[in-house]
Amino acid sequence: MIHISHLTKTFCSASALSNVNLEIPDNAIFGLLGTNGAGKSTLLRILARILNADSGEIFIDGEKLTDTSKVRQMIFYLSDDQYYFPGATPQTMLFFYEKMYPGFDRERFLKLLSDFQLDSTKKLHTFSKGQKKRKSSFPSILRK
């Protein structure tokens, strides 16, 4: 279960989330709907620990979500707009993923690169949108 309590996030003077309270039960399919700027992506980025909330708490299966909590490893955020380090290649992202994800499986990463016929030395910004999506989903499917 995901329990969100009094979550608030502002950017300069703009309020992205204001005192959000939400509970998502186990085994539920849950959708976030709202207009552009409603805070959907901000909420997901906070859940993935890409952003920090200004205030509030998140609990997953009763454990508080922090940068060091075990439940953090269960979350991966895949945005429509991919960001990679300037000049990054699959090879440089491999090193990054190995440092960021303790259960990262190098052999499976290399096998998937081969299966998808992705060049490990080619700069990611030159990949097609479909290739980028396949590549960016690797961390979530490569945990042991």
mmCIF file with all atom_site columns, N, CA and C in Angstrom, residues 19-76:
data_model
loop_
_atom_site.group_PDB
_atom_site.id
_atom_site.type_symbol
_atom_site.label_atom_id
_atom_site.label_alt_id
_atom_site.label_comp_id
_atom_site.label_asym_id
_atom_site.label_entity_id
_atom_site.label_seq_id
_atom_site.pdbx_PDB_ins_code
_atom_site.Cartn_x
_atom_site.Cartn_y
_atom_site.Cartn_z
_atom_site.occupancy
_atom_site.B_iso_or_equiv
_atom_site.pdbx_formal_charge
_atom_site.auth_seq_id
_atom_site.auth_comp_id
_atom_site.auth_asym_id
_atom_site.auth_atom_id
_atom_site.pdbx_PDB_model_num
ATOM 1   N N  . ASN A 1 19 ? -0.612 20.016 0.091   1.00 0.00 ? 19 ASN A N  1
ATOM 2   C CA . ASN A 1 19 ? -1.241 19.208 1.137   1.00 0.00 ? 19 ASN A CA 1
ATOM 3   C C  . ASN A 1 19 ? -1.985 17.987 0.568   1.00 0.00 ? 19 ASN A C  1
ATOM 4   N N  . VAL A 1 20 ? -1.297 17.226 -0.294  1.00 0.00 ? 20 VAL A N  1
ATOM 5   C CA . VAL A 1 20 ? -1.894 16.056 -0.939  1.00 0.00 ? 20 VAL A CA 1
ATOM 6   C C  . VAL A 1 20 ? -1.935 14.884 0.038   1.00 0.00 ? 20 VAL A C  1
ATOM 7   N N  . ASN A 1 21 ? -3.109 14.275 0.159   1.00 0.00 ? 21 ASN A N  1
ATOM 8   C CA . ASN A 1 21 ? -3.308 13.069 0.957   1.00 0.00 ? 21 ASN A CA 1
ATOM 9   C C  . ASN A 1 21 ? -3.891 12.014 0.025   1.00 0.00 ? 21 ASN A C  1
ATOM 10  N N  . LEU A 1 22 ? -3.270 10.836 0.027   1.00 0.00 ? 22 LEU A N  1
ATOM 11  C CA . LEU A 1 22 ? -3.668 9.808  -0.925  1.00 0.00 ? 22 LEU A CA 1
ATOM 12  C C  . LEU A 1 22 ? -3.325 8.440  -0.367  1.00 0.00 ? 22 LEU A C  1
ATOM 13  N N  . GLU A 1 23 ? -4.194 7.480  -0.599  1.00 0.00 ? 23 GLU A N  1
ATOM 14  C CA . GLU A 1 23 ? -3.913 6.106  -0.218  1.00 0.00 ? 23 GLU A CA 1
ATOM 15  C C  . GLU A 1 23 ? -4.232 5.200  -1.394  1.00 0.00 ? 23 GLU A C  1
ATOM 16  N N  . ILE A 1 24 ? -3.242 4.413  -1.803  1.00 0.00 ? 24 ILE A N  1
ATOM 17  C CA . ILE A 1 24 ? -3.409 3.465  -2.903  1.00 0.00 ? 24 ILE A CA 1
ATOM 18  C C  . ILE A 1 24 ? -3.276 2.068  -2.316  1.00 0.00 ? 24 ILE A C  1
ATOM 19  N N  . PRO A 1 25 ? -4.366 1.286  -2.318  1.00 0.00 ? 25 PRO A N  1
ATOM 20  C CA . PRO A 1 25 ? -4.309 -0.042 -1.705  1.00 0.00 ? 25 PRO A CA 1
ATOM 21  C C  . PRO A 1 25 ? -3.454 -1.019 -2.511  1.00 0.00 ? 25 PRO A C  1
ATOM 22  N N  . ASP A 1 26 ? -3.030 -2.089 -1.866  1.00 0.00 ? 26 ASP A N  1
ATOM 23  C CA . ASP A 1 26 ? -2.285 -3.151 -2.544  1.00 0.00 ? 26 ASP A CA 1
ATOM 24  C C  . ASP A 1 26 ? -3.106 -3.707 -3.705  1.00 0.00 ? 26 ASP A C  1
ATOM 25  N N  . ASN A 1 27 ? -2.390 -4.142 -4.729  1.00 0.00 ? 27 ASN A N  1
ATOM 26  C CA . ASN A 1 27 ? -2.991 -4.807 -5.892  1.00 0.00 ? 27 ASN A CA 1
ATOM 27  C C  . ASN A 1 27 ? -4.024 -3.961 -6.612  1.00 0.00 ? 27 ASN A C  1
ATOM 28  N N  . ALA A 1 28 ? -3.908 -2.648 -6.507  1.00 0.00 ? 28 ALA A N  1
ATOM 29  C CA . ALA A 1 28 ? -4.848 -1.754 -7.186  1.00 0.00 ? 28 ALA A CA 1
ATOM 30  C C  . ALA A 1 28 ? -4.228 -1.222 -8.468  1.00 0.00 ? 28 ALA A C  1
ATOM 31  N N  . ILE A 1 29 ? -5.061 -1.011 -9.444  1.00 0.00 ? 29 ILE A N  1
ATOM 32  C CA . ILE A 1 29 ? -4.641 -0.284 -10.639 1.00 0.00 ? 29 ILE A CA 1
ATOM 33  C C  . ILE A 1 29 ? -5.119 1.140  -10.414 1.00 0.00 ? 29 ILE A C  1
ATOM 34  N N  . PHE A 1 30 ? -4.183 2.073  -10.459 1.00 0.00 ? 30 PHE A N  1
ATOM 35  C CA . PHE A 1 30 ? -4.492 3.445  -10.057 1.00 0.00 ? 30 PHE A CA 1
ATOM 36  C C  . PHE A 1 30 ? -4.015 4.396  -11.149 1.00 0.00 ? 30 PHE A C  1
ATOM 37  N N  . GLY A 1 31 ? -4.849 5.313  -11.548 1.00 0.00 ? 31 GLY A N  1
ATOM 38  C CA . GLY A 1 31 ? -4.477 6.292  -12.554 1.00 0.00 ? 31 GLY A CA 1
ATOM 39  C C  . GLY A 1 31 ? -4.506 7.693  -11.983 1.00 0.00 ? 31 GLY A C  1
ATOM 40  N N  . LEU A 1 32 ? -3.574 8.524  -12.415 1.00 0.00 ? 32 LEU A N  1
ATOM 41  C CA . LEU A 1 32 ? -3.566 9.940  -12.044 1.00 0.00 ? 32 LEU A CA 1
ATOM 42  C C  . LEU A 1 32 ? -4.069 10.730 -13.236 1.00 0.00 ? 32 LEU A C  1
ATOM 43  N N  . LEU A 1 33 ? -5.143 11.436 -13.054 1.00 0.00 ? 33 LEU A N  1
ATOM 44  C CA . LEU A 1 33 ? -5.725 12.237 -14.124 1.00 0.00 ? 33 LEU A CA 1
ATOM 45  C C  . LEU A 1 33 ? -5.707 13.696 -13.715 1.00 0.00 ? 33 LEU A C  1
ATOM 46  N N  . GLY A 1 34 ? -5.469 14.544 -14.667 1.00 0.00 ? 34 GLY A N  1
ATOM 47  C CA . GLY A 1 34 ? -5.500 15.975 -14.401 1.00 0.00 ? 34 GLY A CA 1
ATOM 48  C C  . GLY A 1 34 ? -4.990 16.762 -15.585 1.00 0.00 ? 34 GLY A C  1
ATOM 49  N N  . THR A 1 35 ? -5.233 18.033 -15.559 1.00 0.00 ? 35 THR A N  1
ATOM 50  C CA . THR A 1 35 ? -4.779 18.908 -16.633 1.00 0.00 ? 35 THR A CA 1
ATOM 51  C C  . THR A 1 35 ? -3.270 19.100 -16.545 1.00 0.00 ? 35 THR A C  1
ATOM 52  N N  . ASN A 1 36 ? -2.715 19.663 -17.599 1.00 0.00 ? 36 ASN A N  1
ATOM 53  C CA . ASN A 1 36 ? -1.290 20.009 -17.569 1.00 0.00 ? 36 ASN A CA 1
ATOM 54  C C  . ASN A 1 36 ? -1.039 20.934 -16.388 1.00 0.00 ? 36 ASN A C  1
ATOM 55  N N  . GLY A 1 37 ? 0.017  20.661 -15.645 1.00 0.00 ? 37 GLY A N  1
ATOM 56  C CA . GLY A 1 37 ? 0.358  21.498 -14.503 1.00 0.00 ? 37 GLY A CA 1
ATOM 57  C C  . GLY A 1 37 ? -0.366 21.145 -13.220 1.00 0.00 ? 37 GLY A C  1
ATOM 58  N N  . ALA A 1 38 ? -1.134 20.052 -13.220 1.00 0.00 ? 38 ALA A N  1
ATOM 59  C CA . ALA A 1 38 ? -1.893 19.673 -12.027 1.00 0.00 ? 38 ALA A CA 1
ATOM 60  C C  . ALA A 1 38 ? -1.012 19.041 -10.948 1.00 0.00 ? 38 ALA A C  1
ATOM 61  N N  . GLY A 1 39 ? 0.203  18.593 -11.304 1.00 0.00 ? 39 GLY A N  1
ATOM 62  C CA . GLY A 1 39 ? 1.113  18.021 -10.318 1.00 0.00 ? 39 GLY A CA 1
ATOM 63  C C  . GLY A 1 39 ? 1.311  16.519 -10.431 1.00 0.00 ? 39 GLY A C  1
ATOM 64  N N  . LYS A 1 40 ? 0.765  15.901 -11.482 1.00 0.00 ? 40 LYS A N  1
ATOM 65  C CA . LYS A 1 40 ? 0.879  14.446 -11.646 1.00 0.00 ? 40 LYS A CA 1
ATOM 66  C C  . LYS A 1 40 ? 2.343  14.012 -11.737 1.00 0.00 ? 40 LYS A C  1
ATOM 67  N N  . SER A 1 41 ? 3.091  14.615 -12.627 1.00 0.00 ? 41 SER A N  1
ATOM 68  C CA . SER A 1 41 ? 4.502  14.242 -12.800 1.00 0.00 ? 41 SER A CA 1
ATOM 69  C C  . SER A 1 41 ? 5.319  14.593 -11.571 1.00 0.00 ? 41 SER A C  1
ATOM 70  N N  . THR A 1 42 ? 5.000  15.698 -10.929 1.00 0.00 ? 42 THR A N  1
ATOM 71  C CA . THR A 1 42 ? 5.714  16.076 -9.700  1.00 0.00 ? 42 THR A CA 1
ATOM 72  C C  . THR A 1 42 ? 5.509  15.020 -8.630  1.00 0.00 ? 42 THR A C  1
ATOM 73  N N  . LEU A 1 43 ? 4.282  14.551 -8.469  1.00 0.00 ? 43 LEU A N  1
ATOM 74  C CA . LEU A 1 43 ? 4.002  13.494 -7.492  1.00 0.00 ? 43 LEU A CA 1
ATOM 75  C C  . LEU A 1 43 ? 4.804  12.234 -7.810  1.00 0.00 ? 43 LEU A C  1
ATOM 76  N N  . LEU A 1 44 ? 4.805  11.823 -9.079  1.00 0.00 ? 44 LEU A N  1
ATOM 77  C CA . LEU A 1 44 ? 5.552  10.625 -9.469  1.00 0.00 ? 44 LEU A CA 1
ATOM 78  C C  . LEU A 1 44 ? 7.059  10.808 -9.278  1.00 0.00 ? 44 LEU A C  1
ATOM 79  N N  . ARG A 1 45 ? 7.560  11.988 -9.564  1.00 0.00 ? 45 ARG A N  1
ATOM 80  C CA . ARG A 1 45 ? 9.001  12.249 -9.362  1.00 0.00 ? 45 ARG A CA 1
ATOM 81  C C  . ARG A 1 45 ? 9.372  12.229 -7.878  1.00 0.00 ? 45 ARG A C  1
ATOM 82  N N  . ILE A 1 46 ? 8.474  12.672 -7.031  1.00 0.00 ? 46 ILE A N  1
ATOM 83  C CA . ILE A 1 46 ? 8.723  12.605 -5.584  1.00 0.00 ? 46 ILE A CA 1
ATOM 84  C C  . ILE A 1 46 ? 8.703  11.152 -5.129  1.00 0.00 ? 46 ILE A C  1
ATOM 85  N N  . LEU A 1 47 ? 7.741  10.374 -5.636  1.00 0.00 ? 47 LEU A N  1
ATOM 86  C CA . LEU A 1 47 ? 7.701  8.945  -5.303  1.00 0.00 ? 47 LEU A CA 1
ATOM 87  C C  . LEU A 1 47 ? 8.990  8.237  -5.718  1.00 0.00 ? 47 LEU A C  1
ATOM 88  N N  . ALA A 1 48 ? 9.544  8.616  -6.869  1.00 0.00 ? 48 ALA A N  1
ATOM 89  C CA . ALA A 1 48 ? 10.771 7.995  -7.368  1.00 0.00 ? 48 ALA A CA 1
ATOM 90  C C  . ALA A 1 48 ? 12.024 8.608  -6.741  1.00 0.00 ? 48 ALA A C  1
ATOM 91  N N  . ARG A 1 49 ? 11.868 9.605  -5.888  1.00 0.00 ? 49 ARG A N  1
ATOM 92  C CA . ARG A 1 49 ? 12.970 10.292 -5.196  1.00 0.00 ? 49 ARG A CA 1
ATOM 93  C C  . ARG A 1 49 ? 13.852 11.088 -6.165  1.00 0.00 ? 49 ARG A C  1
ATOM 94  N N  . ILE A 1 50 ? 13.284 11.480 -7.287  1.00 0.00 ? 50 ILE A N  1
ATOM 95  C CA . ILE A 1 50 ? 13.978 12.379 -8.203  1.00 0.00 ? 50 ILE A CA 1
ATOM 96  C C  . ILE A 1 50 ? 13.885 13.795 -7.649  1.00 0.00 ? 50 ILE A C  1
ATOM 97  N N  . LEU A 1 51 ? 12.742 14.097 -7.034  1.00 0.00 ? 51 LEU A N  1
ATOM 98  C CA . LEU A 1 51 ? 12.524 15.374 -6.353  1.00 0.00 ? 51 LEU A CA 1
ATOM 99  C C  . LEU A 1 51 ? 12.257 15.108 -4.878  1.00 0.00 ? 51 LEU A C  1
ATOM 100 N N  . ASN A 1 52 ? 12.530 16.095 -4.063  1.00 0.00 ? 52 ASN A N  1
ATOM 101 C CA . ASN A 1 52 ? 12.173 16.032 -2.647  1.00 0.00 ? 52 ASN A CA 1
ATOM 102 C C  . ASN A 1 52 ? 10.969 16.923 -2.397  1.00 0.00 ? 52 ASN A C  1
ATOM 103 N N  . ALA A 1 53 ? 10.051 16.437 -1.596  1.00 0.00 ? 53 ALA A N  1
ATOM 104 C CA . ALA A 1 53 ? 8.891  17.244 -1.207  1.00 0.00 ? 53 ALA A CA 1
ATOM 105 C C  . ALA A 1 53 ? 9.343  18.324 -0.230  1.00 0.00 ? 53 ALA A C  1
ATOM 106 N N  . ASP A 1 54 ? 8.622  19.428 -0.213  1.00 0.00 ? 54 ASP A N  1
ATOM 107 C CA . ASP A 1 54 ? 8.894  20.473 0.788   1.00 0.00 ? 54 ASP A CA 1
ATOM 108 C C  . ASP A 1 54 ? 8.420  20.014 2.157   1.00 0.00 ? 54 ASP A C  1
ATOM 109 N N  . SER A 1 55 ? 7.313  19.282 2.172   1.00 0.00 ? 55 SER A N  1
ATOM 110 C CA . SER A 1 55 ? 6.786  18.730 3.434   1.00 0.00 ? 55 SER A CA 1
ATOM 111 C C  . SER A 1 55 ? 5.901  17.547 3.108   1.00 0.00 ? 55 SER A C  1
ATOM 112 N N  . GLY A 1 56 ? 5.589  16.776 4.133   1.00 0.00 ? 56 GLY A N  1
ATOM 113 C CA . GLY A 1 56 ? 4.750  15.606 3.986   1.00 0.00 ? 56 GLY A CA 1
ATOM 114 C C  . GLY A 1 56 ? 5.564  14.326 4.043   1.00 0.00 ? 56 GLY A C  1
ATOM 115 N N  . GLU A 1 57 ? 4.844  13.207 4.030   1.00 0.00 ? 57 GLU A N  1
ATOM 116 C CA . GLU A 1 57 ? 5.491  11.901 4.144   1.00 0.00 ? 57 GLU A CA 1
ATOM 117 C C  . GLU A 1 57 ? 4.857  10.912 3.182   1.00 0.00 ? 57 GLU A C  1
ATOM 118 N N  . ILE A 1 58 ? 5.666  9.941  2.775   1.00 0.00 ? 58 ILE A N  1
ATOM 119 C CA . ILE A 1 58 ? 5.194  8.842  1.941   1.00 0.00 ? 58 ILE A CA 1
ATOM 120 C C  . ILE A 1 58 ? 5.618  7.543  2.615   1.00 0.00 ? 58 ILE A C  1
ATOM 121 N N  . PHE A 1 59 ? 4.661  6.622  2.725   1.00 0.00 ? 59 PHE A N  1
ATOM 122 C CA . PHE A 1 59 ? 4.940  5.290  3.263   1.00 0.00 ? 59 PHE A CA 1
ATOM 123 C C  . PHE A 1 59 ? 4.549  4.262  2.218   1.00 0.00 ? 59 PHE A C  1
ATOM 124 N N  . ILE A 1 60 ? 5.407  3.293  2.020   1.00 0.00 ? 60 ILE A N  1
ATOM 125 C CA . ILE A 1 60 ? 5.117  2.185  1.117   1.00 0.00 ? 60 ILE A CA 1
ATOM 126 C C  . ILE A 1 60 ? 5.217  0.903  1.935   1.00 0.00 ? 60 ILE A C  1
ATOM 127 N N  . ASP A 1 61 ? 4.119  0.179  1.970   1.00 0.00 ? 61 ASP A N  1
ATOM 128 C CA . ASP A 1 61 ? 4.029  -1.038 2.791   1.00 0.00 ? 61 ASP A CA 1
ATOM 129 C C  . ASP A 1 61 ? 4.491  -0.777 4.222   1.00 0.00 ? 61 ASP A C  1
ATOM 130 N N  . GLY A 1 62 ? 4.115  0.383  4.751   1.00 0.00 ? 62 GLY A N  1
ATOM 131 C CA . GLY A 1 62 ? 4.407  0.732  6.137   1.00 0.00 ? 62 GLY A CA 1
ATOM 132 C C  . GLY A 1 62 ? 5.792  1.304  6.378   1.00 0.00 ? 62 GLY A C  1
ATOM 133 N N  . GLU A 1 63 ? 6.655  1.308  5.365   1.00 0.00 ? 63 GLU A N  1
ATOM 134 C CA . GLU A 1 63 ? 8.012  1.849  5.524   1.00 0.00 ? 63 GLU A CA 1
ATOM 135 C C  . GLU A 1 63 ? 8.081  3.244  4.923   1.00 0.00 ? 63 GLU A C  1
ATOM 136 N N  . LYS A 1 64 ? 8.653  4.177  5.691   1.00 0.00 ? 64 LYS A N  1
ATOM 137 C CA . LYS A 1 64 ? 8.786  5.550  5.204   1.00 0.00 ? 64 LYS A CA 1
ATOM 138 C C  . LYS A 1 64 ? 9.745  5.590  4.021   1.00 0.00 ? 64 LYS A C  1
ATOM 139 N N  . LEU A 1 65 ? 9.323  6.281  2.969   1.00 0.00 ? 65 LEU A N  1
ATOM 140 C CA . LEU A 1 65 ? 10.140 6.399  1.766   1.00 0.00 ? 65 LEU A CA 1
ATOM 141 C C  . LEU A 1 65 ? 11.213 7.465  1.984   1.00 0.00 ? 65 LEU A C  1
ATOM 142 N N  . THR A 1 66 ? 12.467 7.045  1.919   1.00 0.00 ? 66 THR A N  1
ATOM 143 C CA . THR A 1 66 ? 13.623 7.944  1.999   1.00 0.00 ? 66 THR A CA 1
ATOM 144 C C  . THR A 1 66 ? 14.622 7.506  0.933   1.00 0.00 ? 66 THR A C  1
ATOM 145 N N  . ASP A 1 67 ? 15.690 8.275  0.764   1.00 0.00 ? 67 ASP A N  1
ATOM 146 C CA . ASP A 1 67 ? 16.722 7.897  -0.209  1.00 0.00 ? 67 ASP A CA 1
ATOM 147 C C  . ASP A 1 67 ? 17.375 6.570  0.131   1.00 0.00 ? 67 ASP A C  1
ATOM 148 N N  . THR A 1 68 ? 17.390 6.207  1.406   1.00 0.00 ? 68 THR A N  1
ATOM 149 C CA . THR A 1 68 ? 18.079 4.987  1.823   1.00 0.00 ? 68 THR A CA 1
ATOM 150 C C  . THR A 1 68 ? 17.137 3.832  2.160   1.00 0.00 ? 68 THR A C  1
ATOM 151 N N  . SER A 1 69 ? 15.831 4.033  2.088   1.00 0.00 ? 69 SER A N  1
ATOM 152 C CA . SER A 1 69 ? 14.902 2.959  2.444   1.00 0.00 ? 69 SER A CA 1
ATOM 153 C C  . SER A 1 69 ? 14.908 1.856  1.381   1.00 0.00 ? 69 SER A C  1
ATOM 154 N N  . LYS A 1 70 ? 14.641 0.631  1.826   1.00 0.00 ? 70 LYS A N  1
ATOM 155 C CA . LYS A 1 70 ? 14.616 -0.511 0.904   1.00 0.00 ? 70 LYS A CA 1
ATOM 156 C C  . LYS A 1 70 ? 13.511 -0.368 -0.134  1.00 0.00 ? 70 LYS A C  1
ATOM 157 N N  . VAL A 1 71 ? 12.388 0.224  0.242   1.00 0.00 ? 71 VAL A N  1
ATOM 158 C CA . VAL A 1 71 ? 11.270 0.342  -0.694  1.00 0.00 ? 71 VAL A CA 1
ATOM 159 C C  . VAL A 1 71 ? 11.603 1.258  -1.870  1.00 0.00 ? 71 VAL A C  1
ATOM 160 N N  . ARG A 1 72 ? 12.586 2.117  -1.708  1.00 0.00 ? 72 ARG A N  1
ATOM 161 C CA . ARG A 1 72 ? 12.994 3.004  -2.804  1.00 0.00 ? 72 ARG A CA 1
ATOM 162 C C  . ARG A 1 72 ? 13.432 2.203  -4.021  1.00 0.00 ? 72 ARG A C  1
ATOM 163 N N  . GLN A 1 73 ? 14.036 1.054  -3.795  1.00 0.00 ? 73 GLN A N  1
ATOM 164 C CA . GLN A 1 73 ? 14.522 0.218  -4.893  1.00 0.00 ? 73 GLN A CA 1
ATOM 165 C C  . GLN A 1 73 ? 13.386 -0.424 -5.683  1.00 0.00 ? 73 GLN A C  1
ATOM 166 N N  . MET A 1 74 ? 12.164 -0.374 -5.164  1.00 0.00 ? 74 MET A N  1
ATOM 167 C CA . MET A 1 74 ? 11.020 -0.964 -5.849  1.00 0.00 ? 74 MET A CA 1
ATOM 168 C C  . MET A 1 74 ? 10.375 0.020  -6.832  1.00 0.00 ? 74 MET A C  1
ATOM 169 N N  . ILE A 1 75 ? 10.857 1.258  -6.870  1.00 0.00 ? 75 ILE A N  1
ATOM 170 C CA . ILE A 1 75 ? 10.211 2.301  -7.666  1.00 0.00 ? 75 ILE A CA 1
ATOM 171 C C  . ILE A 1 75 ? 11.129 2.738  -8.796  1.00 0.00 ? 75 ILE A C  1
ATOM 172 N N  . PHE A 1 76 ? 10.540 2.872  -9.978  1.00 0.00 ? 76 PHE A N  1
ATOM 173 C CA . PHE A 1 76 ? 11.273 3.411  -11.120 1.00 0.00 ? 76 PHE A CA 1
ATOM 174 C C  . PHE A 1 76 ? 10.331 4.316  -11.887 1.00 0.00 ? 76 PHE A C  1
#
